[in-house]
Coordinates of C-alpha atoms and ligand atoms in Angstrom, one line a residue:
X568 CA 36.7 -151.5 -12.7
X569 CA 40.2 -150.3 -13.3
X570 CA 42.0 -147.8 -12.1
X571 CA 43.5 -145.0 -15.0
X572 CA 46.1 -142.6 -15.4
X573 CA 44.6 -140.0 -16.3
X574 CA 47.5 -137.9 -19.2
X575 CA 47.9 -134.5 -16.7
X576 CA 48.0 -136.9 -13.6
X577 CA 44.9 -137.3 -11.7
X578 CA 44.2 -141.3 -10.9
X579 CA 40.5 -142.2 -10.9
X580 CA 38.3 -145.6 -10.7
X581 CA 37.0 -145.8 -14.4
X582 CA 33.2 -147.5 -14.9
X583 CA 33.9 -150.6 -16.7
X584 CA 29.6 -150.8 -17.4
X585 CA 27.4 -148.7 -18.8
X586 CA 24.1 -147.4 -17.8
X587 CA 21.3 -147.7 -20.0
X588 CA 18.1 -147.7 -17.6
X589 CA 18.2 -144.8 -15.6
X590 CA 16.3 -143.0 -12.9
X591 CA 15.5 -139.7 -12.7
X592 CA 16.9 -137.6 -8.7
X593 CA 16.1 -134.5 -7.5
X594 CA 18.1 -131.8 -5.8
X595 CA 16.0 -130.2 -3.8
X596 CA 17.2 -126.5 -2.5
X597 CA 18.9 -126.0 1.1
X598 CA 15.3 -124.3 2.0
X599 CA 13.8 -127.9 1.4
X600 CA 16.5 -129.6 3.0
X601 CA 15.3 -127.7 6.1
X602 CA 11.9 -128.4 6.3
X603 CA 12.3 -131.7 5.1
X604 CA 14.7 -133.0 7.6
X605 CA 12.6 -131.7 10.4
X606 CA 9.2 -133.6 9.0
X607 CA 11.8 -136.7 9.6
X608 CA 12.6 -135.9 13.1
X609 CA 16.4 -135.7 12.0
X610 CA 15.9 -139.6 11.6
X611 CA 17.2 -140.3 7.8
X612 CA 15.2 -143.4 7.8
X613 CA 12.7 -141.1 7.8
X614 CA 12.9 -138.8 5.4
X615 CA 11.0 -139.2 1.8
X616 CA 13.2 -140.3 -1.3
X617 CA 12.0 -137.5 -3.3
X618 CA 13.5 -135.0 -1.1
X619 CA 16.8 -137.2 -1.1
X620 CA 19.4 -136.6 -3.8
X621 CA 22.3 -139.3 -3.3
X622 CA 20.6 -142.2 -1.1
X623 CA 24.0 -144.0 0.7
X624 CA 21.5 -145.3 3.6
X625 CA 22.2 -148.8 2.9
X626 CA 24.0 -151.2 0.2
X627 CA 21.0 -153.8 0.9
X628 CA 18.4 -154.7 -1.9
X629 CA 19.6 -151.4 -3.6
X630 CA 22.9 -153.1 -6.2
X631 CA 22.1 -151.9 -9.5
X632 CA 21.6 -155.2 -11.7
X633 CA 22.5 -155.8 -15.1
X634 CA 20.8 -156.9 -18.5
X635 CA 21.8 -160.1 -18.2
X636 CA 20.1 -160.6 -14.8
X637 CA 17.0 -158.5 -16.2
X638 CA 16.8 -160.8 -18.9
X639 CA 17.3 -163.8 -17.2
X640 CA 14.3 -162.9 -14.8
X641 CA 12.3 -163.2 -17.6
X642 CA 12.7 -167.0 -17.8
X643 CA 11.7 -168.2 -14.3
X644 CA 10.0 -170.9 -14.0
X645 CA 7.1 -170.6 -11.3
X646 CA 6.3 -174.5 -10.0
X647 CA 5.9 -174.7 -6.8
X648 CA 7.9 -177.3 -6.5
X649 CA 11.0 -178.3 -8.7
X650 CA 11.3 -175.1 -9.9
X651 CA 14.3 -175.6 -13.0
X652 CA 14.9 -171.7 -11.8
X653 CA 16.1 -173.2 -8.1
X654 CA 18.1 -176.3 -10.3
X655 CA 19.9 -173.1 -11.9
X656 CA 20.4 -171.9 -8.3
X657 CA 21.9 -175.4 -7.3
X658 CA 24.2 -175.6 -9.9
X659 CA 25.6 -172.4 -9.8
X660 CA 26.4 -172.7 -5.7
X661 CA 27.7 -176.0 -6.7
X662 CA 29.9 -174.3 -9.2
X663 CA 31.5 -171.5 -7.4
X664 CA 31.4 -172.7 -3.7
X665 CA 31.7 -176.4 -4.4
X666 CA 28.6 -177.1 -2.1
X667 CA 26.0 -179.6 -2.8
X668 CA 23.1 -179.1 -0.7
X669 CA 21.4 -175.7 -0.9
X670 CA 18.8 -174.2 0.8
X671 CA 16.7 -170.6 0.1
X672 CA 15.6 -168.3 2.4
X673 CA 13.8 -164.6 2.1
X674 CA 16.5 -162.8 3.4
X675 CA 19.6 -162.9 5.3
X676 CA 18.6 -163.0 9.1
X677 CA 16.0 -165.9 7.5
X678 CA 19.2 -167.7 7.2
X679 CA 20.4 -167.1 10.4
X680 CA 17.0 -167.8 12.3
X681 CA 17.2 -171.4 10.4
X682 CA 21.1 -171.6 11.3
X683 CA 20.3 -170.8 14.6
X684 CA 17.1 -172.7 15.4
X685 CA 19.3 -175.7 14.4
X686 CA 22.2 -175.2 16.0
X687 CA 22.3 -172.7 18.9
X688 CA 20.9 -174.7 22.5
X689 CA 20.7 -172.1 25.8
X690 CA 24.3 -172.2 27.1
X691 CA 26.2 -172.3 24.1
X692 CA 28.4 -169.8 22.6
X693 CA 28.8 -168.5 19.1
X694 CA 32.5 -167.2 18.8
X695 CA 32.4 -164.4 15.6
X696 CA 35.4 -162.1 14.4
X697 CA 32.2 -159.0 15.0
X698 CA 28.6 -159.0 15.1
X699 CA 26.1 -158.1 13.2
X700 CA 22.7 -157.1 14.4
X701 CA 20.2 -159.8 13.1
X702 CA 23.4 -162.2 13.7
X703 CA 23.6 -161.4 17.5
X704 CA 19.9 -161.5 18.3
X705 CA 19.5 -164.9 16.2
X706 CA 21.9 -166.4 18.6
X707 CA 20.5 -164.6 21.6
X708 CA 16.8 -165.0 20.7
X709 CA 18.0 -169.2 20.8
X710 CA 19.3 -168.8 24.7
X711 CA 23.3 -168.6 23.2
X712 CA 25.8 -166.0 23.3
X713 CA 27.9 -164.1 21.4
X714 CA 32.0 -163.4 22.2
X715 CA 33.8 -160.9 19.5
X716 CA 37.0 -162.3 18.8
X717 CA 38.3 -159.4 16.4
X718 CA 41.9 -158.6 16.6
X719 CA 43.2 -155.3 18.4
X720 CA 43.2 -153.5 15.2
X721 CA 39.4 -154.2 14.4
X722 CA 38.2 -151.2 16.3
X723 CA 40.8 -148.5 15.7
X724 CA 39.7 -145.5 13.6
X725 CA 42.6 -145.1 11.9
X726 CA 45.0 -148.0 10.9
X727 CA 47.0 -148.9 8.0
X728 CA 46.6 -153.0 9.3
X729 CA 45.0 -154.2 5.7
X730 CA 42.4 -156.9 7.1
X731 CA 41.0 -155.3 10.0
X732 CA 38.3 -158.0 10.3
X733 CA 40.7 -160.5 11.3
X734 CA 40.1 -162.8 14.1
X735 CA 42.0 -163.1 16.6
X736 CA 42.8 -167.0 16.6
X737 CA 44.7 -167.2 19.8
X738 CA 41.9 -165.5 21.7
X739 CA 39.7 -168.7 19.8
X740 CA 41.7 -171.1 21.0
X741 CA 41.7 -169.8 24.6
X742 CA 37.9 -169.5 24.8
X743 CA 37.4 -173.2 23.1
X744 CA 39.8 -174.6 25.8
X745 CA 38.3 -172.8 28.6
X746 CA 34.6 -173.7 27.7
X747 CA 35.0 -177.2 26.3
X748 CA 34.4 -177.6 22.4
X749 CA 30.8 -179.3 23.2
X750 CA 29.4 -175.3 24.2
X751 CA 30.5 -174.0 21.0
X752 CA 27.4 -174.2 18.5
X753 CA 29.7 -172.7 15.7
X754 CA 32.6 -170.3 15.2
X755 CA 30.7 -167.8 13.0
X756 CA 33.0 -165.7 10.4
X757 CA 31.7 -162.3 8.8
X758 CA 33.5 -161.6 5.5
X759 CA 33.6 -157.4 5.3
X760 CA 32.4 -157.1 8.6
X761 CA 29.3 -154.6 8.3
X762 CA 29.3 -153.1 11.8
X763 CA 33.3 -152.0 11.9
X764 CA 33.3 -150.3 8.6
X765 CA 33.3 -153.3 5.9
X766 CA 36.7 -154.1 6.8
X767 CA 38.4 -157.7 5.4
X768 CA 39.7 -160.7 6.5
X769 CA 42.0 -162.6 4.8
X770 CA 42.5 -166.1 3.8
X771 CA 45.5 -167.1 5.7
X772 CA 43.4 -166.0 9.1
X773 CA 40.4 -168.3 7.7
X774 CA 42.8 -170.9 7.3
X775 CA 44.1 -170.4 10.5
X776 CA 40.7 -170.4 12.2
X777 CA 40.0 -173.4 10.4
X778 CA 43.1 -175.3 12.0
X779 CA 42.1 -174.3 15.6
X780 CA 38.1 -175.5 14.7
X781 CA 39.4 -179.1 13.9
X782 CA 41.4 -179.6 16.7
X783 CA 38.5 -179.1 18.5
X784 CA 35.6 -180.4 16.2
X785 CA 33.8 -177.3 16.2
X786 CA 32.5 -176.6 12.8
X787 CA 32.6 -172.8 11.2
X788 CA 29.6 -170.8 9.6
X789 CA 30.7 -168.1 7.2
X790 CA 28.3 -165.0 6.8
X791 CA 28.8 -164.2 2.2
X792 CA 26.7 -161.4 2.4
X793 CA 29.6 -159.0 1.6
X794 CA 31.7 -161.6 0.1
X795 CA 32.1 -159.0 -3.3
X796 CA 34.0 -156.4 -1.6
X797 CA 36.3 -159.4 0.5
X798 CA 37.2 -160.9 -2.6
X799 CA 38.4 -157.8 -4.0
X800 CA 40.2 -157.1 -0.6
X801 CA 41.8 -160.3 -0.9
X802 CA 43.5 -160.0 -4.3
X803 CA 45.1 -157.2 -4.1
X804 CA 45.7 -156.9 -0.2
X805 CA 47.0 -160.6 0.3
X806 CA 50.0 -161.4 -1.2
X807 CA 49.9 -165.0 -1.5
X808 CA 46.4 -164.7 -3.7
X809 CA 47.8 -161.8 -6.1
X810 CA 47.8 -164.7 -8.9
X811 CA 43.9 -166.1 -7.9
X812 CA 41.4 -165.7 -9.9
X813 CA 38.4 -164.3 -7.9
X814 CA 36.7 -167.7 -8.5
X815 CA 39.5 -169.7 -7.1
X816 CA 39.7 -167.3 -4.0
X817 CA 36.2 -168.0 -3.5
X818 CA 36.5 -171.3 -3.7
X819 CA 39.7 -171.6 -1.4
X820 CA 37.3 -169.7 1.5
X821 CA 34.4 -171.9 0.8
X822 CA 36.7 -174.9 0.9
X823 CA 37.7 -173.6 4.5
X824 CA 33.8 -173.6 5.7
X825 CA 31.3 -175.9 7.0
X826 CA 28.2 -173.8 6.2
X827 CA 28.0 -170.7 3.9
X828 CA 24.5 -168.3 4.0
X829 CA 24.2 -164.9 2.9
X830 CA 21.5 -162.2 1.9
X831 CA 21.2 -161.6 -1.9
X832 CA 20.2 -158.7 -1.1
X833 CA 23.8 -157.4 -1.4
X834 CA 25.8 -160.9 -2.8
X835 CA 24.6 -161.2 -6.0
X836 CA 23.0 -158.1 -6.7
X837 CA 18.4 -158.8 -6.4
X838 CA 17.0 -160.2 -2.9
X839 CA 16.9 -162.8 -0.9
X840 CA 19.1 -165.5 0.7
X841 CA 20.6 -168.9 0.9
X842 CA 22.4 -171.3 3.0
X843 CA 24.6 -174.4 1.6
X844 CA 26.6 -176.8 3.0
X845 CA 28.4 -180.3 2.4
X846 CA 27.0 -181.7 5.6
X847 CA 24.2 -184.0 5.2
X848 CA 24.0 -183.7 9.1
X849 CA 23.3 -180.2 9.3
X850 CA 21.2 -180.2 5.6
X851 CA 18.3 -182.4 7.4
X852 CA 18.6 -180.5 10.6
X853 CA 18.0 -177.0 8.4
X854 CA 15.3 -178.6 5.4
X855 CA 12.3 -178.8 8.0
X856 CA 12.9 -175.3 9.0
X857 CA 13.3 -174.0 6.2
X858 CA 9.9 -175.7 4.9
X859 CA 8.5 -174.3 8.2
X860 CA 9.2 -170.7 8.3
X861 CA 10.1 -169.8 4.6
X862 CA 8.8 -171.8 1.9
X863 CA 8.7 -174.8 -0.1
X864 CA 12.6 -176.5 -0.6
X865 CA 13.1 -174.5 -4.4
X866 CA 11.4 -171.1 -3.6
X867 CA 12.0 -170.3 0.0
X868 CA 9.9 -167.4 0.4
X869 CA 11.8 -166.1 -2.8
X870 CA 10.6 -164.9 -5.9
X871 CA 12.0 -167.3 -8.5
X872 CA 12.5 -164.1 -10.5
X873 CA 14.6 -163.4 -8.1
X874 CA 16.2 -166.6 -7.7
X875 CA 17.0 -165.8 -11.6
X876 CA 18.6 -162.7 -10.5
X877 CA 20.6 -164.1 -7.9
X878 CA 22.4 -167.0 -10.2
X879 CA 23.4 -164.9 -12.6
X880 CA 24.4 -162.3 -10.1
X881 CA 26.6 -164.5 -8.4
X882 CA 28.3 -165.0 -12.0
X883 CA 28.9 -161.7 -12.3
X884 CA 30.4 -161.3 -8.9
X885 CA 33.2 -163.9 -10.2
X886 CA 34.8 -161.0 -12.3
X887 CA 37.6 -158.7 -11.3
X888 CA 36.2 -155.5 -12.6
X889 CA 32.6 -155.8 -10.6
X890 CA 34.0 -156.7 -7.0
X891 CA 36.3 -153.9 -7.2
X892 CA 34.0 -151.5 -7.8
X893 CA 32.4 -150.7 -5.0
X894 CA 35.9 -150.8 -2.7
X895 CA 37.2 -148.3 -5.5
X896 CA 35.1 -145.9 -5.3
X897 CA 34.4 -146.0 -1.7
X898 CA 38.3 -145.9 -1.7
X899 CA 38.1 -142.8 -3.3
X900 CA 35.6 -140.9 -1.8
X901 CA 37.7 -142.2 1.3
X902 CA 41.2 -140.7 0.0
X903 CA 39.4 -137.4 -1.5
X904 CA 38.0 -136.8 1.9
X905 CA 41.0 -137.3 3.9
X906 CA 42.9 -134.8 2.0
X907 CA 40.5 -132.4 2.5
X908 CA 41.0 -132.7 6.5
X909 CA 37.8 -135.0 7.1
X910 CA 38.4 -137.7 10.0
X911 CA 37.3 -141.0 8.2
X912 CA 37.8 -144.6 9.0
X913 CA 41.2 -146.0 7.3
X914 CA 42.4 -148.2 5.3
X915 CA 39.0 -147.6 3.2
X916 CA 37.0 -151.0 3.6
X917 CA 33.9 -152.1 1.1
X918 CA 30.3 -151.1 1.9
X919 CA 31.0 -147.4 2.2
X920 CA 32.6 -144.7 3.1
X921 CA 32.8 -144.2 7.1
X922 CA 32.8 -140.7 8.8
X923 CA 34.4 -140.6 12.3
X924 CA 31.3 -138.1 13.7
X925 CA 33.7 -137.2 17.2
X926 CA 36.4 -136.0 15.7
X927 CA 34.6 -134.2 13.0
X928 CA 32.5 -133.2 15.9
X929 CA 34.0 -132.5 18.6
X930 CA 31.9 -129.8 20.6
X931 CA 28.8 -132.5 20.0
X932 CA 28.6 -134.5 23.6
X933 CA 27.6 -138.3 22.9
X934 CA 24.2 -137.1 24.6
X935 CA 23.1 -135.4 21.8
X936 CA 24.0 -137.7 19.4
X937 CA 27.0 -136.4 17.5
X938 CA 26.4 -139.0 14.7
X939 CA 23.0 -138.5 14.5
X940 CA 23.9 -134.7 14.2
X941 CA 26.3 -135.2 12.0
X942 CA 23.8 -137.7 9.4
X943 CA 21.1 -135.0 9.6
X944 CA 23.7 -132.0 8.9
X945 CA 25.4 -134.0 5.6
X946 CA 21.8 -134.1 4.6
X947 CA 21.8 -130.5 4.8
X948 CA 24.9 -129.8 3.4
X949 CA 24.1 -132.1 0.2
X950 CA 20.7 -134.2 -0.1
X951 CA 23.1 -136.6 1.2
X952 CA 21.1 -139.8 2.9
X953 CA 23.6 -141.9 5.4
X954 CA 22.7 -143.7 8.6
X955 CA 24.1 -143.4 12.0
X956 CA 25.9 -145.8 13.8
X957 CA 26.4 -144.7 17.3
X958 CA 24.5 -144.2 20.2
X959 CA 21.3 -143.5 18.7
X960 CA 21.5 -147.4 17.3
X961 CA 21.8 -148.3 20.9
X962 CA 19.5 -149.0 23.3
X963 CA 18.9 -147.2 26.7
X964 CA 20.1 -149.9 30.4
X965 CA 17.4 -151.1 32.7
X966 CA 17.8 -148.1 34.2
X967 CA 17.2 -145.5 31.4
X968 CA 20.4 -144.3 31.1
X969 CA 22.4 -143.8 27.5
X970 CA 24.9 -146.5 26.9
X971 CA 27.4 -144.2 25.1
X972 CA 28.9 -146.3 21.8
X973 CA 32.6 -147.3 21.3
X974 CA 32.3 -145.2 17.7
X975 CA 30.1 -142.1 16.5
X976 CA 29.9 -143.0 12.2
X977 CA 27.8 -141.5 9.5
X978 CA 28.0 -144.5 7.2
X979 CA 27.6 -143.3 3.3
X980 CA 26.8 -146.7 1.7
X981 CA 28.3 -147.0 -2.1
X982 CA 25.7 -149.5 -3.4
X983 CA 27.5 -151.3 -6.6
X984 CA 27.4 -149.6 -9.9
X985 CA 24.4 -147.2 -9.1
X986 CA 26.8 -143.9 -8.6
X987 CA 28.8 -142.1 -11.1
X988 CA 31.9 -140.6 -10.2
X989 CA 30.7 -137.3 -10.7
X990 CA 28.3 -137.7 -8.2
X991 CA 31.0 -139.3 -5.7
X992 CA 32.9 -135.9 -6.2
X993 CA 30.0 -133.8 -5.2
X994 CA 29.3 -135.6 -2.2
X995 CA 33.2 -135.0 -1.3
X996 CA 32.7 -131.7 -2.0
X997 CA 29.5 -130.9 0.0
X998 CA 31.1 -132.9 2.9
X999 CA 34.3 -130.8 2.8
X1000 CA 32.2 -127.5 3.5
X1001 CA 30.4 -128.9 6.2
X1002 CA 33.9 -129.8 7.6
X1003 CA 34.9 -126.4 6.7
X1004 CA 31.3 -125.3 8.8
X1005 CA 31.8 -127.6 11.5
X1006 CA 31.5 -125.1 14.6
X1007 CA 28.1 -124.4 13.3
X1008 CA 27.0 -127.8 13.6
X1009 CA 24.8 -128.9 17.0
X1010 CA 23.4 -131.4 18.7
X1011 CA 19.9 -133.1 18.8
X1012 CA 17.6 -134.3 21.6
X1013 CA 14.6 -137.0 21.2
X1014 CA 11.2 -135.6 20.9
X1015 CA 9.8 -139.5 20.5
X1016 CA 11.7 -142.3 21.5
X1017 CA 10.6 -145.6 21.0
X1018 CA 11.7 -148.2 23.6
X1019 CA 12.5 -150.4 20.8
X1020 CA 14.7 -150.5 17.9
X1021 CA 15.1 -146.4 18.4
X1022 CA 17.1 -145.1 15.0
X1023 CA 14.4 -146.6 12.6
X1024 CA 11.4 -144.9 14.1
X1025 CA 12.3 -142.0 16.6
X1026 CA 12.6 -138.7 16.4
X1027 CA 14.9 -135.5 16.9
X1028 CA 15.1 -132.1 17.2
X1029 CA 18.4 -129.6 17.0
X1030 CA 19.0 -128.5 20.6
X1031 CA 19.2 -124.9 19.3
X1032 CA 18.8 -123.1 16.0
X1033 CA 21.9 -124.5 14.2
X1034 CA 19.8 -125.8 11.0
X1035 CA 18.6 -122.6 10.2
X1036 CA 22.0 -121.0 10.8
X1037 CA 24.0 -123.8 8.8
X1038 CA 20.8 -123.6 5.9
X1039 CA 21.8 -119.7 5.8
X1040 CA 25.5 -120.4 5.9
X1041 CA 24.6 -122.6 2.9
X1042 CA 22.7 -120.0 0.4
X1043 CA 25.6 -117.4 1.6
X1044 CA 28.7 -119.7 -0.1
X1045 CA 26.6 -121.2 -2.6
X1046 CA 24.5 -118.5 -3.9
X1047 CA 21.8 -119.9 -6.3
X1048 CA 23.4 -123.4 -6.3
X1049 CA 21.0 -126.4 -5.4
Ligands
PLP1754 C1 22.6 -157.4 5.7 C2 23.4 -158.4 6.4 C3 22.7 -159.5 7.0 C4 21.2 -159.6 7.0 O1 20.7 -159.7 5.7 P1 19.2 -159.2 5.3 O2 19.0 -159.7 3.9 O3 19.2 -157.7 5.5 O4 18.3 -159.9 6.3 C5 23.5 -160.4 7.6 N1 24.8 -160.3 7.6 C6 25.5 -159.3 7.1 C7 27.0 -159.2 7.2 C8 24.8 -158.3 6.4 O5 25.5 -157.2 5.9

């Protein structure tokens, strides 16, 4: 994807692809928009994709893929064992990461359950730059626990710092000496760190890591699930790679780890997962789980269409003009919003575009879920799906009360290549006049709340009649317009 100068001025991320298998959206009217958010409980997991317009729930399992991985799927080769489609597999890890034994899993927190059975004992630690959930509770679920290293900057709304998913090697050291090396299962490493806004790290802080883990023996695991968007962030943010290619920066980070996994859902562009290392050791400690819980060593609980998919993905994702697309346009949606007055996260990061629901909200308490609120009312406002990250994705103390969290987001998801820019535009716009509409915007309480797991399956209702006010402010601006 490039970025072009448009003759009369505007700037604008040009699609370097072109689409030729399409699916057909609707636009439903504002009308629609209000019954159908209610029949979801004002949960966007659960509202119906026919009543949703631009789906920006999630980057995961939903990259678009391209004719050559369509074609390629064609050609897998079904054995159960020594599949040629997993020798593809091999080689191309081999190629880009320069790791020799590979492993397949279904998904991404496969990986981790197999990473963790093997190497997390109760009592140990698993120092990570952030968490993610399946991450955490792997480690937890295995009797260890987690300490977020991130630097300061990490959690700020609004920084110009340009890898915000830095860890904070100081604070490593510290926690190594003060524990001894032998409670540290494995310094764990998320590139684009999913929680805090897909926000990089950078190879000279990898590098540094790497120096405090061999001074101590400690050995680092490095989460690729949303390695595109790093890579991207790391040739053009980091001035010592500016000359890279985005295979040799890949390389240099792989070089820098012990084990690599990710989920194909999002690297590589189809679904499922795989781990790879160098390490004999930890290759023999992994195989019997893997065998145990997933699949057969060359399938893995995959499809070896998929498998297909994901080799040729990975291909793809060595070119210049596919990892910068997502961080481009998410960079613009970012940039457009700002000028129009809307509080988002800064710098832009990859995975999406991140509303800051408190500011944008003010008058909505954290007890009525001002980022729920806020998901449900950009649905309104545009058929826009996004998914809350705030207190509604936490869990309630022993006690029952709320535990309030650090930051209220709507996350809008830019899955790779599946949005035009038109399309980017009118979610912009739609946002902007919900910004401009904010005071009508209130707050939701739960009608059903599960005990577990909460924002997939409960529900919510507007603590007054705001909907139906904000669905009539709607048709009043917009006249006929879907
Ligand atoms: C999505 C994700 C996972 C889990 O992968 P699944 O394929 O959804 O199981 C792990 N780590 C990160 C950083 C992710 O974004």
């Amino acid at each position: 994807m490039s970025i072009v100068n448009f003759y009369q001025g505007e700037s604008i991320p040009l699609e370097l692809h072109k689409v030729r298998i399409v699916q057909k959206l609707s636009l439903v009217p504002v009308e629609r928009r209000l019954a159908a958010i209610a029949e979801a409980g004002n949960n966007t997991f659960l509202l119906k994709n026919n009543d949703v317009f631009l789906d920006m729930l999630t980057d995961s399992g939903v990259n678009a893929m391209s004719d050559r991985q369509l074609a390629a799927m064609m050609e897998a080769d079904d054995s159960y064992a020594g599949s040629a489609t997993f020798t593809k597999l091999e080689a191309r890890i081999n190629d880009i990461f320069g790791k020799k034994y590979v492993l397949p899993a279904h998904q991404g927190r496969a990986c981790e359950n197999i990473i963790s059975q093997a190497f997390v004992r109760p009592g140990t630690i698993v120092p990570m730059n952030y968490h993610f959930t399946t991450s955490k509770a792997h480690v937890v679920i295995n009797g260890g626990a987690v300490e977020e290293l991130i630097i300061d900057e990490g959690t700020a709304v609004t920084s110009d710092h340009p890898f915000k998913g830095n860890m904070d090697t100081g604070k490593l050291a510290a926690l190594i000496e003060q524990h001894g090396a032998d409670k540290i299962a494995f310094v764990r490493i998320e590139t684009g760190t999913n929680l805090i806004g897909g926000q990089p790290h950078s190879l000279a802080n990898l590098r540094e890591i790497r120096r405090v883990c061999d001074r101590y023996g400690v050995i680092i695991v490095f989460d690729a699930s949303l390695l595109a968007d790093n890579l991207h962030f790391i040739k053009t943010r980091e001035p010592e790679c500016k000359d890279m290619t985005i295979r040799q920066i890949s390389r240099a980070i792989a070089d820098l780890t012990d084990i690599i996994y990710f989920s194909a859902r999002k690297l590589g562009c189809a679904r499922g997962g795989v781990i790879c290392t160098n390490s004999e050791e930890a290759y023999l400690k992994m195989r019997e789980l893997v065998t145990l819980y997933e699949g057969f060593l060359t399938y893995g609980g995959m499809s070896v269409r998929e498998i297909e998919a994901i080799a040729v993905g990975l291909d793809e994702t060595m070119d210049e003009d596919m990892v910068s697309q997502g961080p481009q346009f998410i960079a613009f949606m970012v940039e457009e919003l700002a000028k129009r007055g809307v509080p988002v996260i800064t710098p832009p990061g990859g995975l999406g575009c991140h509303i800051d629901a408190r500011r944008f909200l003010p008058h909505v308490p954290q007890q009525q879920y001002t980022a729920a609120a806020l998901a449900a009312a950009v649905y309104l406002a545009g058929g826009i799906r996004g998914m809350e990250r705030g207190t509604m994705s936490e869990a309630r103390d022993e006690q029952g009360n709320e535990t309030f969290a650090k930051m209220e987001l709507v996350r809008l998801a830019m899955p790779r290549r599946v949005f035009t820019l038109s399309q980017v535009k009118y979610a912009v716009d739609r946002i902007a006049w919900l910004y401009d509409n904010r005071a009508l915007v209130g707050g939701l309480a739960f009608t059903e709340e599960p005990k577990l797991l909460r924002f997939f399956f409960g529900k919510l209702a507007p603590v007054s009649g705001w909907q139906a006010e904000l669905a009539a402010k709607f048709r009043q601006d917009f006249g006929e317009s879907l």
